[in-house]
XYZ file of C-alpha atoms in Angstrom:
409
model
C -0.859 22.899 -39.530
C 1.972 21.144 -37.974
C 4.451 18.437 -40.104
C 4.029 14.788 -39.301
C 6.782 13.021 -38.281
C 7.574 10.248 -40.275
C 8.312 7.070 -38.833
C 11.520 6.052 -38.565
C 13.000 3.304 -41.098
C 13.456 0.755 -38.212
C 11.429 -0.394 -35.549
C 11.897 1.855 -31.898
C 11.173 0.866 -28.740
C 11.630 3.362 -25.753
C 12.749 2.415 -22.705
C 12.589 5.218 -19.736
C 14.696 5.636 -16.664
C 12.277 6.895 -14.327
C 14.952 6.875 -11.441
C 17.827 6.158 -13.379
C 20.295 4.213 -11.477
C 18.536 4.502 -7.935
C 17.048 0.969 -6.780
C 16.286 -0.500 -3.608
C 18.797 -3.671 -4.156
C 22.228 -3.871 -4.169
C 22.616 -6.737 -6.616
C 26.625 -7.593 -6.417
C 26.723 -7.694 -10.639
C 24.377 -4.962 -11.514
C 26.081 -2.877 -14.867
C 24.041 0.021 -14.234
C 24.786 0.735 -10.887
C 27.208 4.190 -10.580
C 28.733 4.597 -7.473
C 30.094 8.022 -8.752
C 26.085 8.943 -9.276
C 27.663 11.137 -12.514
C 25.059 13.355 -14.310
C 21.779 10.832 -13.903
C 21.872 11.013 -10.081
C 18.485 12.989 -10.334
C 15.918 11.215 -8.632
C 13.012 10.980 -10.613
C 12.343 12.236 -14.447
C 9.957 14.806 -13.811
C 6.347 14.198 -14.691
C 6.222 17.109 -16.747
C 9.188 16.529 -18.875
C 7.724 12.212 -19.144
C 4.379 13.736 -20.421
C 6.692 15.533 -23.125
C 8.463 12.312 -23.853
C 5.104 10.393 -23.947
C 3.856 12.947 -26.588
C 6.664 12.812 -28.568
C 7.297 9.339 -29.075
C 3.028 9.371 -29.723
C 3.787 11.447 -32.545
C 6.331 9.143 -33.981
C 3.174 7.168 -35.285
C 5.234 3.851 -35.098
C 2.909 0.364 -36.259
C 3.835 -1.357 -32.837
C 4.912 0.846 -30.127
C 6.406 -0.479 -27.000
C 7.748 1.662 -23.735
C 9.689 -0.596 -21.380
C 10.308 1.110 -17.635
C 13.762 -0.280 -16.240
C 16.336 1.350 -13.815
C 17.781 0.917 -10.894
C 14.044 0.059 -9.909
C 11.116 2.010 -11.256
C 9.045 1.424 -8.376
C 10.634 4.332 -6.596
C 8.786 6.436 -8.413
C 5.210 5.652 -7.004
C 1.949 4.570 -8.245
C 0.983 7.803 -8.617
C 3.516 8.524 -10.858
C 2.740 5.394 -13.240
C -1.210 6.527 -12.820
C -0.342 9.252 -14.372
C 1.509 7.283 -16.790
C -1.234 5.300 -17.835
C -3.352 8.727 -17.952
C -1.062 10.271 -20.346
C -0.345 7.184 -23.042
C -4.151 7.068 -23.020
C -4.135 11.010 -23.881
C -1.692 10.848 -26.616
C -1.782 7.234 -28.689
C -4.626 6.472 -30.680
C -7.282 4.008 -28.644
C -7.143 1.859 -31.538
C -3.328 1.509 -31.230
C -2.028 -1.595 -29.463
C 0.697 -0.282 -27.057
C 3.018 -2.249 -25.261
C 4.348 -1.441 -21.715
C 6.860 -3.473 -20.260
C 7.802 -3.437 -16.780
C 11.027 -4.551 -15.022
C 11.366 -4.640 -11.393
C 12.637 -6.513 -8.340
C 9.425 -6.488 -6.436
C 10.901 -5.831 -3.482
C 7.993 -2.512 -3.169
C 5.248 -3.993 -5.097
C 2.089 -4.429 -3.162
C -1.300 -5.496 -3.977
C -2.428 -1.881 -5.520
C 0.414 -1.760 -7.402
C -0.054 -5.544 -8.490
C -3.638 -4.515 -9.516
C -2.521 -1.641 -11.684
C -0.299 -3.465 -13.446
C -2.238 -6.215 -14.010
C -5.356 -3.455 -15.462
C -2.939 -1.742 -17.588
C -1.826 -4.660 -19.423
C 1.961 -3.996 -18.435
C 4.498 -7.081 -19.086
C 6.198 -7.468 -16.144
C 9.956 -8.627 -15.850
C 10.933 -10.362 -12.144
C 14.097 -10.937 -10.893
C 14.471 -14.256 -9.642
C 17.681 -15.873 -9.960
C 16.952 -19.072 -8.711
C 16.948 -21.060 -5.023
C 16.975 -18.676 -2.007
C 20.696 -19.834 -1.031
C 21.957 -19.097 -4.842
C 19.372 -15.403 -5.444
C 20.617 -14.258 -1.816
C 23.841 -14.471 -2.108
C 23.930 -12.506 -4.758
C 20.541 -9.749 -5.175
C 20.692 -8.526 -1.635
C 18.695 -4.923 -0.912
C 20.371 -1.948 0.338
C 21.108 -3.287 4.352
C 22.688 -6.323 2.890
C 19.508 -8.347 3.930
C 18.291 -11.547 1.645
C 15.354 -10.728 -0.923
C 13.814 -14.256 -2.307
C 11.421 -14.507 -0.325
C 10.285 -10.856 -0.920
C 10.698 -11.480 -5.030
C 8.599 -14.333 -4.763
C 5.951 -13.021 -2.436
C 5.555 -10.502 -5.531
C 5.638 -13.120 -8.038
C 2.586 -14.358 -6.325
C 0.968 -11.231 -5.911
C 1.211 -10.476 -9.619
C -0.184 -14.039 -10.552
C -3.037 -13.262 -8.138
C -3.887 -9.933 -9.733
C -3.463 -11.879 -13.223
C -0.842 -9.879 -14.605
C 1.102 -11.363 -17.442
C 5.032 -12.116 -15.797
C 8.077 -13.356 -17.085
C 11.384 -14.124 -14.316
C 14.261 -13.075 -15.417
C 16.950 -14.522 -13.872
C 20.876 -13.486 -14.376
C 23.790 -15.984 -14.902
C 26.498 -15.920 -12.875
C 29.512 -17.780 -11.730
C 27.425 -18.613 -8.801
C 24.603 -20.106 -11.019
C 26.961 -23.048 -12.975
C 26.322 -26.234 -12.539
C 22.969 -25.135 -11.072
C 20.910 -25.277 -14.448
C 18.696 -27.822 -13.612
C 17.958 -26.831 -9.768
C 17.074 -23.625 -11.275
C 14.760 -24.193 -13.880
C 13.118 -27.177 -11.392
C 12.999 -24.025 -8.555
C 11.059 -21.682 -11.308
C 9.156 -24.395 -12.412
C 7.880 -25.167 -8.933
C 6.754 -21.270 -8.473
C 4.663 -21.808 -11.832
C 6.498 -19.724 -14.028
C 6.214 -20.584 -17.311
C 8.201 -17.387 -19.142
C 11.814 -17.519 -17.993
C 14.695 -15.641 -19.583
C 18.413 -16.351 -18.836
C 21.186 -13.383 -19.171
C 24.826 -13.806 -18.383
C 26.460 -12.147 -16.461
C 28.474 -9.499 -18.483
C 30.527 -6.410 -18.387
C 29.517 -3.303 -16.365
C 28.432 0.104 -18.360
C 32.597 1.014 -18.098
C 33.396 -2.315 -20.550
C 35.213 -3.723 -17.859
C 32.846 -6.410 -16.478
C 32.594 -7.876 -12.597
C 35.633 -10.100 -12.579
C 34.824 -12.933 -10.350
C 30.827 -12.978 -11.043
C 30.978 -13.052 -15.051
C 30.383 -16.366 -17.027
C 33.239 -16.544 -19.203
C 34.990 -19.189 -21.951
C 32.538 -22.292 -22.843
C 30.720 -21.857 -19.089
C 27.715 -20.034 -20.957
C 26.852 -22.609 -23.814
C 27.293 -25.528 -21.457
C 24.744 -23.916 -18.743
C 22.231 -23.318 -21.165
C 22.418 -26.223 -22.493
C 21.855 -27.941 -19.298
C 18.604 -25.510 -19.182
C 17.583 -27.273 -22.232
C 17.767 -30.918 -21.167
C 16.204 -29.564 -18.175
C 13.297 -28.121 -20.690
C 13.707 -31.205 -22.338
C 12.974 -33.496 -19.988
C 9.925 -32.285 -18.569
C 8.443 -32.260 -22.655
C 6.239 -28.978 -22.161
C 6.066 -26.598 -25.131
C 4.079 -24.364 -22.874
C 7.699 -23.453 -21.364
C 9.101 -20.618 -22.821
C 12.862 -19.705 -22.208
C 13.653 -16.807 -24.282
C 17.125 -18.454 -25.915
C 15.386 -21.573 -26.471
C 12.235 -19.926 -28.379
C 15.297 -17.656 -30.534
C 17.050 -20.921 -31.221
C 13.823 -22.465 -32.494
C 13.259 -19.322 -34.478
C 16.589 -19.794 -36.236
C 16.626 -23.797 -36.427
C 13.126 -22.794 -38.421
C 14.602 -20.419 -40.389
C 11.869 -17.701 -38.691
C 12.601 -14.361 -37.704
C 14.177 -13.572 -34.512
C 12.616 -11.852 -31.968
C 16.019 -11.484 -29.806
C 18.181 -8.222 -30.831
C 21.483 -10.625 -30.530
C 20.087 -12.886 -33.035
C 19.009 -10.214 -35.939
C 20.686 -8.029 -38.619
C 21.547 -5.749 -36.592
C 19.501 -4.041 -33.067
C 16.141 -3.572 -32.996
C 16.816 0.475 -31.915
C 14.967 0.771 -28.298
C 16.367 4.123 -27.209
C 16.700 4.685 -23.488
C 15.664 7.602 -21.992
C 17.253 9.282 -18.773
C 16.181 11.398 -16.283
C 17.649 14.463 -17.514
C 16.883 14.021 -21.114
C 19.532 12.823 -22.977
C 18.807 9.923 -25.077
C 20.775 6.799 -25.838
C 20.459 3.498 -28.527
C 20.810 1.187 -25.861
C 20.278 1.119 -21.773
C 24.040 -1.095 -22.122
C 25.239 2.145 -23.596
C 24.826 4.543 -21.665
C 27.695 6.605 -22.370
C 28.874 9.726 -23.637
C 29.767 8.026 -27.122
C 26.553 6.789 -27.527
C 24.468 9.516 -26.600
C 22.037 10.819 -29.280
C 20.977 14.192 -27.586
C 18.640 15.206 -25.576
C 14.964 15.176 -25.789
C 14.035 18.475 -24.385
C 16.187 20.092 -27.036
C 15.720 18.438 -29.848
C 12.311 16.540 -30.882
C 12.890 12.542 -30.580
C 12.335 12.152 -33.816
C 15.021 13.801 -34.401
C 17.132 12.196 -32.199
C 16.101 8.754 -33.769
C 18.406 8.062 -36.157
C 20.874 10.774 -36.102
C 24.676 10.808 -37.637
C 25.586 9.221 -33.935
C 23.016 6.699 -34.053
C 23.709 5.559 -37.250
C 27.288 5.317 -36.113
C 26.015 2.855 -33.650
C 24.376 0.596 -35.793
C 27.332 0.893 -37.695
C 29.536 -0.402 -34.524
C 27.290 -3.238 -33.825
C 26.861 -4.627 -37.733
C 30.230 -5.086 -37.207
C 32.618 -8.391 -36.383
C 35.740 -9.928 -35.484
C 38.231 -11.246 -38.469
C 37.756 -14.472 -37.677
C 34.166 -14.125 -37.536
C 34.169 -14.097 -41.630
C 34.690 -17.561 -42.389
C 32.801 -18.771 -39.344
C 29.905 -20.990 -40.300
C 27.821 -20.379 -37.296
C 28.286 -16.855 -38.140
C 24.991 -15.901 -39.793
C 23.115 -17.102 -35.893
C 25.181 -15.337 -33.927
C 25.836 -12.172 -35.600
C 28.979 -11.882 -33.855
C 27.375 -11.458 -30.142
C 26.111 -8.344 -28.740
C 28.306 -5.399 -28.592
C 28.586 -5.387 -25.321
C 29.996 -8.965 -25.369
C 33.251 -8.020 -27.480
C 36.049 -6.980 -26.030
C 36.261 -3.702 -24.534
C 33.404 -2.783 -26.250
C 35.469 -2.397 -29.866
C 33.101 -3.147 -32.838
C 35.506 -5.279 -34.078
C 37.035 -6.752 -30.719
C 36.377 -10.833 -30.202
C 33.028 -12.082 -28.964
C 33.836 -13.246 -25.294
C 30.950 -15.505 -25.778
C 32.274 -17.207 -28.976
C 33.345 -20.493 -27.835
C 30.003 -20.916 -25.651
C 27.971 -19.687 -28.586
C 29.338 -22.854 -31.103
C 28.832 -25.113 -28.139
C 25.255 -24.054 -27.495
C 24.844 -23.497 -31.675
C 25.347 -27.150 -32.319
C 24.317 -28.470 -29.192
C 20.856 -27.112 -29.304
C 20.551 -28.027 -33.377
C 21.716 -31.334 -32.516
C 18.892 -31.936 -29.570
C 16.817 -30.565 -32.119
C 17.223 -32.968 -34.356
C 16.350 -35.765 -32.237
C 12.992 -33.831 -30.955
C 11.785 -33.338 -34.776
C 13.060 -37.172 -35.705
C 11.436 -38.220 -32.506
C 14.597 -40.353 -32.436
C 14.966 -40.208 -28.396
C 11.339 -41.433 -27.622
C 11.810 -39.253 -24.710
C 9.758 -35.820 -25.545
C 6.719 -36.934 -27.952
C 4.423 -33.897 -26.925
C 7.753 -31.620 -28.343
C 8.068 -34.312 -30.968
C 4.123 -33.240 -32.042
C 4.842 -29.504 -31.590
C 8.408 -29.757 -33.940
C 5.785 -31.336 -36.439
C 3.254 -28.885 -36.306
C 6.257 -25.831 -36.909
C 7.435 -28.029 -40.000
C 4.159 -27.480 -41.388
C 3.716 -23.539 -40.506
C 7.024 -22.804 -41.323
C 8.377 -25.435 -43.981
C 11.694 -28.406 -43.174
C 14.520 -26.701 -41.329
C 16.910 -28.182 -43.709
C 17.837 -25.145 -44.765
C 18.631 -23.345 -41.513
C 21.273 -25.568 -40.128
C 24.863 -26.369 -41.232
C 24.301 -30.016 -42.491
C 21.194 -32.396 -42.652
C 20.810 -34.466 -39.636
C 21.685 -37.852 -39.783
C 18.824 -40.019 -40.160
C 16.158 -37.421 -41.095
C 14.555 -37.680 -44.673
C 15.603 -35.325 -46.995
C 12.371 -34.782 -48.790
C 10.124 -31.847 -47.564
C 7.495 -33.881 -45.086
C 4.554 -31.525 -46.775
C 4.690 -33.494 -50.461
């Protein structure tokens, strides 16, 4: 009788590179992109080592799994391929097991069949849409240099027709600022209703694509221009992925967002030849754990090396220690400090206060109803009160104005 694993003490995720870096774009900022095509330039995992994968992280017997498919763009690999997918996850994980698949794609191959798999299979799907064709093409272009909005959104609609569940993702670049509001009004006017915003950062060497990245106080001051924008149309049904973390932490709730927690969440990434890594912004030889078809995942999952990554990212900058915005932030993301030293300064840090005690601040007036502008998210701050208790406690100082008694007796 073979040993159970055991699960391991944190949650895991895995995220697979069915085609690695290999995508039909040529998106000017992309980190993963490697023109030297190093030791991942095979072209597709192969289905018999995935099935191995798929059985192994079954056997992890994790509460909540959740397999994410990024890349380059996973597409390439077929239907077919993610047929057998589907086939396999249903061989191996327990029916009564809720799995999670997420999906992350350009769309620039999806067609109806694939729109009605996805849709059947339950997988989250991740769009790229940056915003208005003029700002999205001059930037996510496919591999002849040609424009792609209109192909991204002919997808979006394809997936909403198939009812699949879709969230746009939409990167933040030097091209995007002072664009906030044209952009959330563009998604809007598509129908999306899940949006998530991510800057523009450094590329998989630490170094970052100079004249695309949103640097200094450009970050905090965008998103908070998404947030009047989210503001102002006084829809709770709107979810932006910062905003609904910002909530979480203005509540005092849990944060979904690995940024935003003690520490990351541990979704591995898988590559097509194997080898295993803590992060897909991490794919390096530092970071890497080992490889799968050597050594059993579970194994792999939490190993000396990735230990020594959670290690790297609990860590902070000196003058992060008498910060008081310090227990939101965390210190930013890894990848955000400078040259990717645990200890190196958050190049996010100004932006970060800004949009810290910006959003607090409009959150205030929302829960006080103070600006008589947003009474349907004045109704919806009151209803959170009384799930999750007065957010008193969660910010730096009491707002002005608001009553310092709990509102629930």
């Amino acid at each position: 009788m073979t040993k159970t694993q055991t699960s391991p003490k944190y949650p895991v995720g895995l995220m697979v590179k069915p085609c690695s870096d290999n995508c039909v774009g040529a998106c000017k900022y992309c980190y993963y992109y490697d023109p030297g095509k190093g030791k991942h330039a095979e072209a597709l995992l192969p289905p018999e080592v995935l099935r191995e994968l798929i059985r192994q992280y079954a056997s992890l017997a994790l509460p909540a799994p959740m397999m994410s498919w990024q890349g380059g763009e996973p597409t390439l690999a077929g239907l077919d391929y993610f047929r057998q997918v589907a086939s396999w996850q249903k061989e191996f994980f327990a029916p009564t097991l809720h799995l999670q698949n997420a999906f992350q794609t350009c769309g620039l191959l999806l067609d109806e069949d694939w729109c009605r798999f996805l849709a059947a299979e339950k997988f989250l799907i991740g769009l790229s849409i940056d915003g208005p064709a003029d700002l999205h093409d001059s930037i996510r272009v496919d591999k002849a240099d040609k424009p792609t909005h209109e192909r991204a959104v002919k997808a979006y609609r394809m997936l909403c027709a198939a009812g699949a569940e879709v969230n746009i993702l939409s990167v933040i670049s030097s091209a995007s600022l002072g664009r906030a509001a044209d952009i959330y009004r563009h998604l809007r006017e598509l129908g999306a209703s899940y949006l998530q915003f991510i800057p523009c950062g450094p590329g998989r060497d630490g170094r970052g694509h100079t004249g695309l990245m949103i640097k200094g106080e450009e970050y905090g001051q965008f998103m908070l221009d998404l947030l009047d924008a989210w503001l102002a149309e006084d829809n709770h049904c709107v979810s932006m992925r910062t905003n609904d973390n910002f909530l979480h932490l203005y509540f005092g709730i849990p944060c979904e967002f690995c940024q935003y927690r003690h520490g990351c969440m541990g979704m591995v990434t898988a590559e097509t030849d194997g080898s295993l890594y803590p992060c897909d912004f991490f794919v390096t030889e530092k970071y890497c754990l080992g490889n799968f078809t050597e050594t059993p995942l579970g194994e792999l999952v939490g190993n000396e090396i990735h230990q020594a990554f959670f290690r790297d990212t609990g860590m902070c900058h000196r003058s992060c220690r008498d910060c008081a915005w310090y227990r939101f932030c965390r210190g930013g993301c890894l990848r955000q400090r400078g040259g990717w030293q645990p200890r190196g300064k958050n190049m996010l840090c100004e932006s970060m206060k800004m949009l810290l005690a910006g959003s607090f601040e409009r959150f205030d007036q929302v829960l006080s109803g103070r600006n008589g502008k947003t009474p349907n998210l004045t109704r919806f701050f009151a209803d959170l009160v009384r799930r999750y208790g007065w957010p008193r406690e969660s910010k730096l100082k009491p707002p002005p104005g608001v009553p310092l008694t709990n509102p629930r007796g």
